């Protein structure tokens, strides 16, 4: 799913903030609501003593869905926040991005 990339990171009193389009926010919240339901479903499976392999399959699907949210955020972050900061001369943004990517890849 391609989302409109009208996001940018603003600076408010040294506190960076992301500004996503309403379309992007709605999509992310919808995905997170679905993931929240998946988590509740996994909890129910465990409470019902569901076969481990079936629970693990659901956990895998939920992890993939959460990674999808992270990918959307990372793409928007790179295309707007990071580009804006580098254009403003803030080259620390690249180091911060590399740390973020390393955190995502640990999973």
mmCIF file with all atom_site columns, C-alpha atoms in Angstrom, residues 3-92:
data_model
loop_
_atom_site.group_PDB
_atom_site.id
_atom_site.type_symbol
_atom_site.label_atom_id
_atom_site.label_alt_id
_atom_site.label_comp_id
_atom_site.label_asym_id
_atom_site.label_entity_id
_atom_site.label_seq_id
_atom_site.pdbx_PDB_ins_code
_atom_site.Cartn_x
_atom_site.Cartn_y
_atom_site.Cartn_z
_atom_site.occupancy
_atom_site.B_iso_or_equiv
_atom_site.pdbx_formal_charge
_atom_site.auth_seq_id
_atom_site.auth_comp_id
_atom_site.auth_asym_id
_atom_site.auth_atom_id
_atom_site.pdbx_PDB_model_num
ATOM 1  C CA . UNK A 1 3  ? 0.718  6.176   1.271  1.00 0.00 ? 3  UNK A CA 1
ATOM 2  C CA . UNK A 1 4  ? 0.842  9.845   0.522  1.00 0.00 ? 4  UNK A CA 1
ATOM 3  C CA . UNK A 1 5  ? 4.194  11.157  1.682  1.00 0.00 ? 5  UNK A CA 1
ATOM 4  C CA . UNK A 1 6  ? 3.355  14.629  2.948  1.00 0.00 ? 6  UNK A CA 1
ATOM 5  C CA . UNK A 1 7  ? 5.002  14.024  6.279  1.00 0.00 ? 7  UNK A CA 1
ATOM 6  C CA . UNK A 1 8  ? 7.741  16.112  7.751  1.00 0.00 ? 8  UNK A CA 1
ATOM 7  C CA . UNK A 1 9  ? 9.427  16.423  11.096 1.00 0.00 ? 9  UNK A CA 1
ATOM 8  C CA . UNK A 1 10 ? 9.060  19.734  12.810 1.00 0.00 ? 10 UNK A CA 1
ATOM 9  C CA . UNK A 1 11 ? 11.123 21.174  15.592 1.00 0.00 ? 11 UNK A CA 1
ATOM 10 C CA . UNK A 1 12 ? 9.384  22.538  18.674 1.00 0.00 ? 12 UNK A CA 1
ATOM 11 C CA . UNK A 1 13 ? 11.727 23.778  21.369 1.00 0.00 ? 13 UNK A CA 1
ATOM 12 C CA . UNK A 1 14 ? 14.364 21.113  20.561 1.00 0.00 ? 14 UNK A CA 1
ATOM 13 C CA . UNK A 1 15 ? 11.671 18.431  20.567 1.00 0.00 ? 15 UNK A CA 1
ATOM 14 C CA . UNK A 1 16 ? 11.356 16.786  17.179 1.00 0.00 ? 16 UNK A CA 1
ATOM 15 C CA . UNK A 1 17 ? 7.871  15.849  16.131 1.00 0.00 ? 17 UNK A CA 1
ATOM 16 C CA . UNK A 1 18 ? 6.507  14.008  13.130 1.00 0.00 ? 18 UNK A CA 1
ATOM 17 C CA . UNK A 1 19 ? 3.647  15.455  11.124 1.00 0.00 ? 19 UNK A CA 1
ATOM 18 C CA . UNK A 1 20 ? 1.916  12.758  9.111  1.00 0.00 ? 20 UNK A CA 1
ATOM 19 C CA . UNK A 1 21 ? -0.900 13.384  6.684  1.00 0.00 ? 21 UNK A CA 1
ATOM 20 C CA . UNK A 1 22 ? -4.354 12.471  7.948  1.00 0.00 ? 22 UNK A CA 1
ATOM 21 C CA . UNK A 1 23 ? -4.448 9.619   5.389  1.00 0.00 ? 23 UNK A CA 1
ATOM 22 C CA . UNK A 1 24 ? -1.212 8.166   6.743  1.00 0.00 ? 24 UNK A CA 1
ATOM 23 C CA . UNK A 1 25 ? -2.286 8.520   10.382 1.00 0.00 ? 25 UNK A CA 1
ATOM 24 C CA . UNK A 1 26 ? -5.612 6.845   9.649  1.00 0.00 ? 26 UNK A CA 1
ATOM 25 C CA . UNK A 1 27 ? -3.868 3.958   7.866  1.00 0.00 ? 27 UNK A CA 1
ATOM 26 C CA . UNK A 1 28 ? -1.343 3.487   10.672 1.00 0.00 ? 28 UNK A CA 1
ATOM 27 C CA . UNK A 1 29 ? -4.028 3.569   13.368 1.00 0.00 ? 29 UNK A CA 1
ATOM 28 C CA . UNK A 1 30 ? -6.135 1.064   11.396 1.00 0.00 ? 30 UNK A CA 1
ATOM 29 C CA . UNK A 1 31 ? -3.145 -1.275  11.101 1.00 0.00 ? 31 UNK A CA 1
ATOM 30 C CA . UNK A 1 32 ? -2.334 -0.899  14.797 1.00 0.00 ? 32 UNK A CA 1
ATOM 31 C CA . UNK A 1 33 ? -5.944 -1.580  15.769 1.00 0.00 ? 33 UNK A CA 1
ATOM 32 C CA . UNK A 1 34 ? -5.806 -4.773  13.709 1.00 0.00 ? 34 UNK A CA 1
ATOM 33 C CA . UNK A 1 35 ? -2.531 -5.760  15.390 1.00 0.00 ? 35 UNK A CA 1
ATOM 34 C CA . UNK A 1 36 ? -4.063 -5.058  18.789 1.00 0.00 ? 36 UNK A CA 1
ATOM 35 C CA . UNK A 1 37 ? -6.864 -7.463  17.885 1.00 0.00 ? 37 UNK A CA 1
ATOM 36 C CA . UNK A 1 38 ? -4.313 -10.052 16.805 1.00 0.00 ? 38 UNK A CA 1
ATOM 37 C CA . UNK A 1 39 ? -2.552 -9.745  20.170 1.00 0.00 ? 39 UNK A CA 1
ATOM 38 C CA . UNK A 1 40 ? -5.847 -10.255 22.010 1.00 0.00 ? 40 UNK A CA 1
ATOM 39 C CA . UNK A 1 41 ? -6.468 -13.272 19.785 1.00 0.00 ? 41 UNK A CA 1
ATOM 40 C CA . UNK A 1 42 ? -3.078 -14.750 20.662 1.00 0.00 ? 42 UNK A CA 1
ATOM 41 C CA . UNK A 1 43 ? -3.799 -14.245 24.335 1.00 0.00 ? 43 UNK A CA 1
ATOM 42 C CA . UNK A 1 44 ? -7.099 -16.078 23.872 1.00 0.00 ? 44 UNK A CA 1
ATOM 43 C CA . UNK A 1 45 ? -5.355 -18.940 22.087 1.00 0.00 ? 45 UNK A CA 1
ATOM 44 C CA . UNK A 1 46 ? -2.954 -19.340 24.973 1.00 0.00 ? 46 UNK A CA 1
ATOM 45 C CA . UNK A 1 47 ? -5.794 -19.217 27.513 1.00 0.00 ? 47 UNK A CA 1
ATOM 46 C CA . UNK A 1 48 ? -7.570 -21.972 25.547 1.00 0.00 ? 48 UNK A CA 1
ATOM 47 C CA . UNK A 1 49 ? -4.443 -24.147 25.476 1.00 0.00 ? 49 UNK A CA 1
ATOM 48 C CA . UNK A 1 50 ? -4.272 -23.980 21.687 1.00 0.00 ? 50 UNK A CA 1
ATOM 49 C CA . UNK A 1 51 ? -1.579 -26.105 20.061 1.00 0.00 ? 51 UNK A CA 1
ATOM 50 C CA . UNK A 1 52 ? 1.773  -24.261 20.258 1.00 0.00 ? 52 UNK A CA 1
ATOM 51 C CA . UNK A 1 53 ? 2.458  -24.336 16.523 1.00 0.00 ? 53 UNK A CA 1
ATOM 52 C CA . UNK A 1 54 ? -0.845 -22.573 15.828 1.00 0.00 ? 54 UNK A CA 1
ATOM 53 C CA . UNK A 1 55 ? -0.036 -19.871 18.390 1.00 0.00 ? 55 UNK A CA 1
ATOM 54 C CA . UNK A 1 56 ? 3.436  -19.390 16.929 1.00 0.00 ? 56 UNK A CA 1
ATOM 55 C CA . UNK A 1 57 ? 1.920  -18.992 13.457 1.00 0.00 ? 57 UNK A CA 1
ATOM 56 C CA . UNK A 1 58 ? -0.320 -16.217 14.772 1.00 0.00 ? 58 UNK A CA 1
ATOM 57 C CA . UNK A 1 59 ? 2.616  -14.551 16.533 1.00 0.00 ? 59 UNK A CA 1
ATOM 58 C CA . UNK A 1 60 ? 4.557  -14.641 13.265 1.00 0.00 ? 60 UNK A CA 1
ATOM 59 C CA . UNK A 1 61 ? 1.672  -12.993 11.397 1.00 0.00 ? 61 UNK A CA 1
ATOM 60 C CA . UNK A 1 62 ? 1.406  -10.305 14.063 1.00 0.00 ? 62 UNK A CA 1
ATOM 61 C CA . UNK A 1 63 ? 5.136  -9.649  13.984 1.00 0.00 ? 63 UNK A CA 1
ATOM 62 C CA . UNK A 1 64 ? 4.976  -9.258  10.190 1.00 0.00 ? 64 UNK A CA 1
ATOM 63 C CA . UNK A 1 65 ? 2.093  -6.799  10.539 1.00 0.00 ? 65 UNK A CA 1
ATOM 64 C CA . UNK A 1 66 ? 3.998  -4.751  13.117 1.00 0.00 ? 66 UNK A CA 1
ATOM 65 C CA . UNK A 1 67 ? 7.071  -4.756  10.864 1.00 0.00 ? 67 UNK A CA 1
ATOM 66 C CA . UNK A 1 68 ? 4.811  -3.391  8.109  1.00 0.00 ? 68 UNK A CA 1
ATOM 67 C CA . UNK A 1 69 ? 3.948  -0.421  10.308 1.00 0.00 ? 69 UNK A CA 1
ATOM 68 C CA . UNK A 1 70 ? 7.635  0.135   11.024 1.00 0.00 ? 70 UNK A CA 1
ATOM 69 C CA . UNK A 1 71 ? 8.444  0.054   7.282  1.00 0.00 ? 71 UNK A CA 1
ATOM 70 C CA . UNK A 1 72 ? 5.817  2.718   6.539  1.00 0.00 ? 72 UNK A CA 1
ATOM 71 C CA . UNK A 1 73 ? 7.179  4.929   9.311  1.00 0.00 ? 73 UNK A CA 1
ATOM 72 C CA . UNK A 1 74 ? 10.789 4.372   8.280  1.00 0.00 ? 74 UNK A CA 1
ATOM 73 C CA . UNK A 1 75 ? 10.059 5.250   4.661  1.00 0.00 ? 75 UNK A CA 1
ATOM 74 C CA . UNK A 1 76 ? 8.254  8.448   5.640  1.00 0.00 ? 76 UNK A CA 1
ATOM 75 C CA . UNK A 1 77 ? 11.017 9.291   8.105  1.00 0.00 ? 77 UNK A CA 1
ATOM 76 C CA . UNK A 1 78 ? 13.725 8.873   5.486  1.00 0.00 ? 78 UNK A CA 1
ATOM 77 C CA . UNK A 1 79 ? 11.873 10.777  2.753  1.00 0.00 ? 79 UNK A CA 1
ATOM 78 C CA . UNK A 1 80 ? 10.957 13.726  4.902  1.00 0.00 ? 80 UNK A CA 1
ATOM 79 C CA . UNK A 1 81 ? 12.538 14.029  8.340  1.00 0.00 ? 81 UNK A CA 1
ATOM 80 C CA . UNK A 1 82 ? 16.008 12.863  7.395  1.00 0.00 ? 82 UNK A CA 1
ATOM 81 C CA . UNK A 1 83 ? 16.092 14.720  4.073  1.00 0.00 ? 83 UNK A CA 1
ATOM 82 C CA . UNK A 1 84 ? 14.934 17.942  5.747  1.00 0.00 ? 84 UNK A CA 1
ATOM 83 C CA . UNK A 1 85 ? 17.517 17.688  8.530  1.00 0.00 ? 85 UNK A CA 1
ATOM 84 C CA . UNK A 1 86 ? 20.380 16.944  6.130  1.00 0.00 ? 86 UNK A CA 1
ATOM 85 C CA . UNK A 1 87 ? 19.342 19.858  3.912  1.00 0.00 ? 87 UNK A CA 1
ATOM 86 C CA . UNK A 1 88 ? 19.414 22.056  7.029  1.00 0.00 ? 88 UNK A CA 1
ATOM 87 C CA . UNK A 1 89 ? 23.003 20.896  7.612  1.00 0.00 ? 89 UNK A CA 1
ATOM 88 C CA . UNK A 1 90 ? 22.220 18.463  10.437 1.00 0.00 ? 90 UNK A CA 1
ATOM 89 C CA . UNK A 1 91 ? 24.351 15.500  9.400  1.00 0.00 ? 91 UNK A CA 1
ATOM 90 C CA . UNK A 1 92 ? 23.802 13.757  12.761 1.00 0.00 ? 92 UNK A CA 1
#
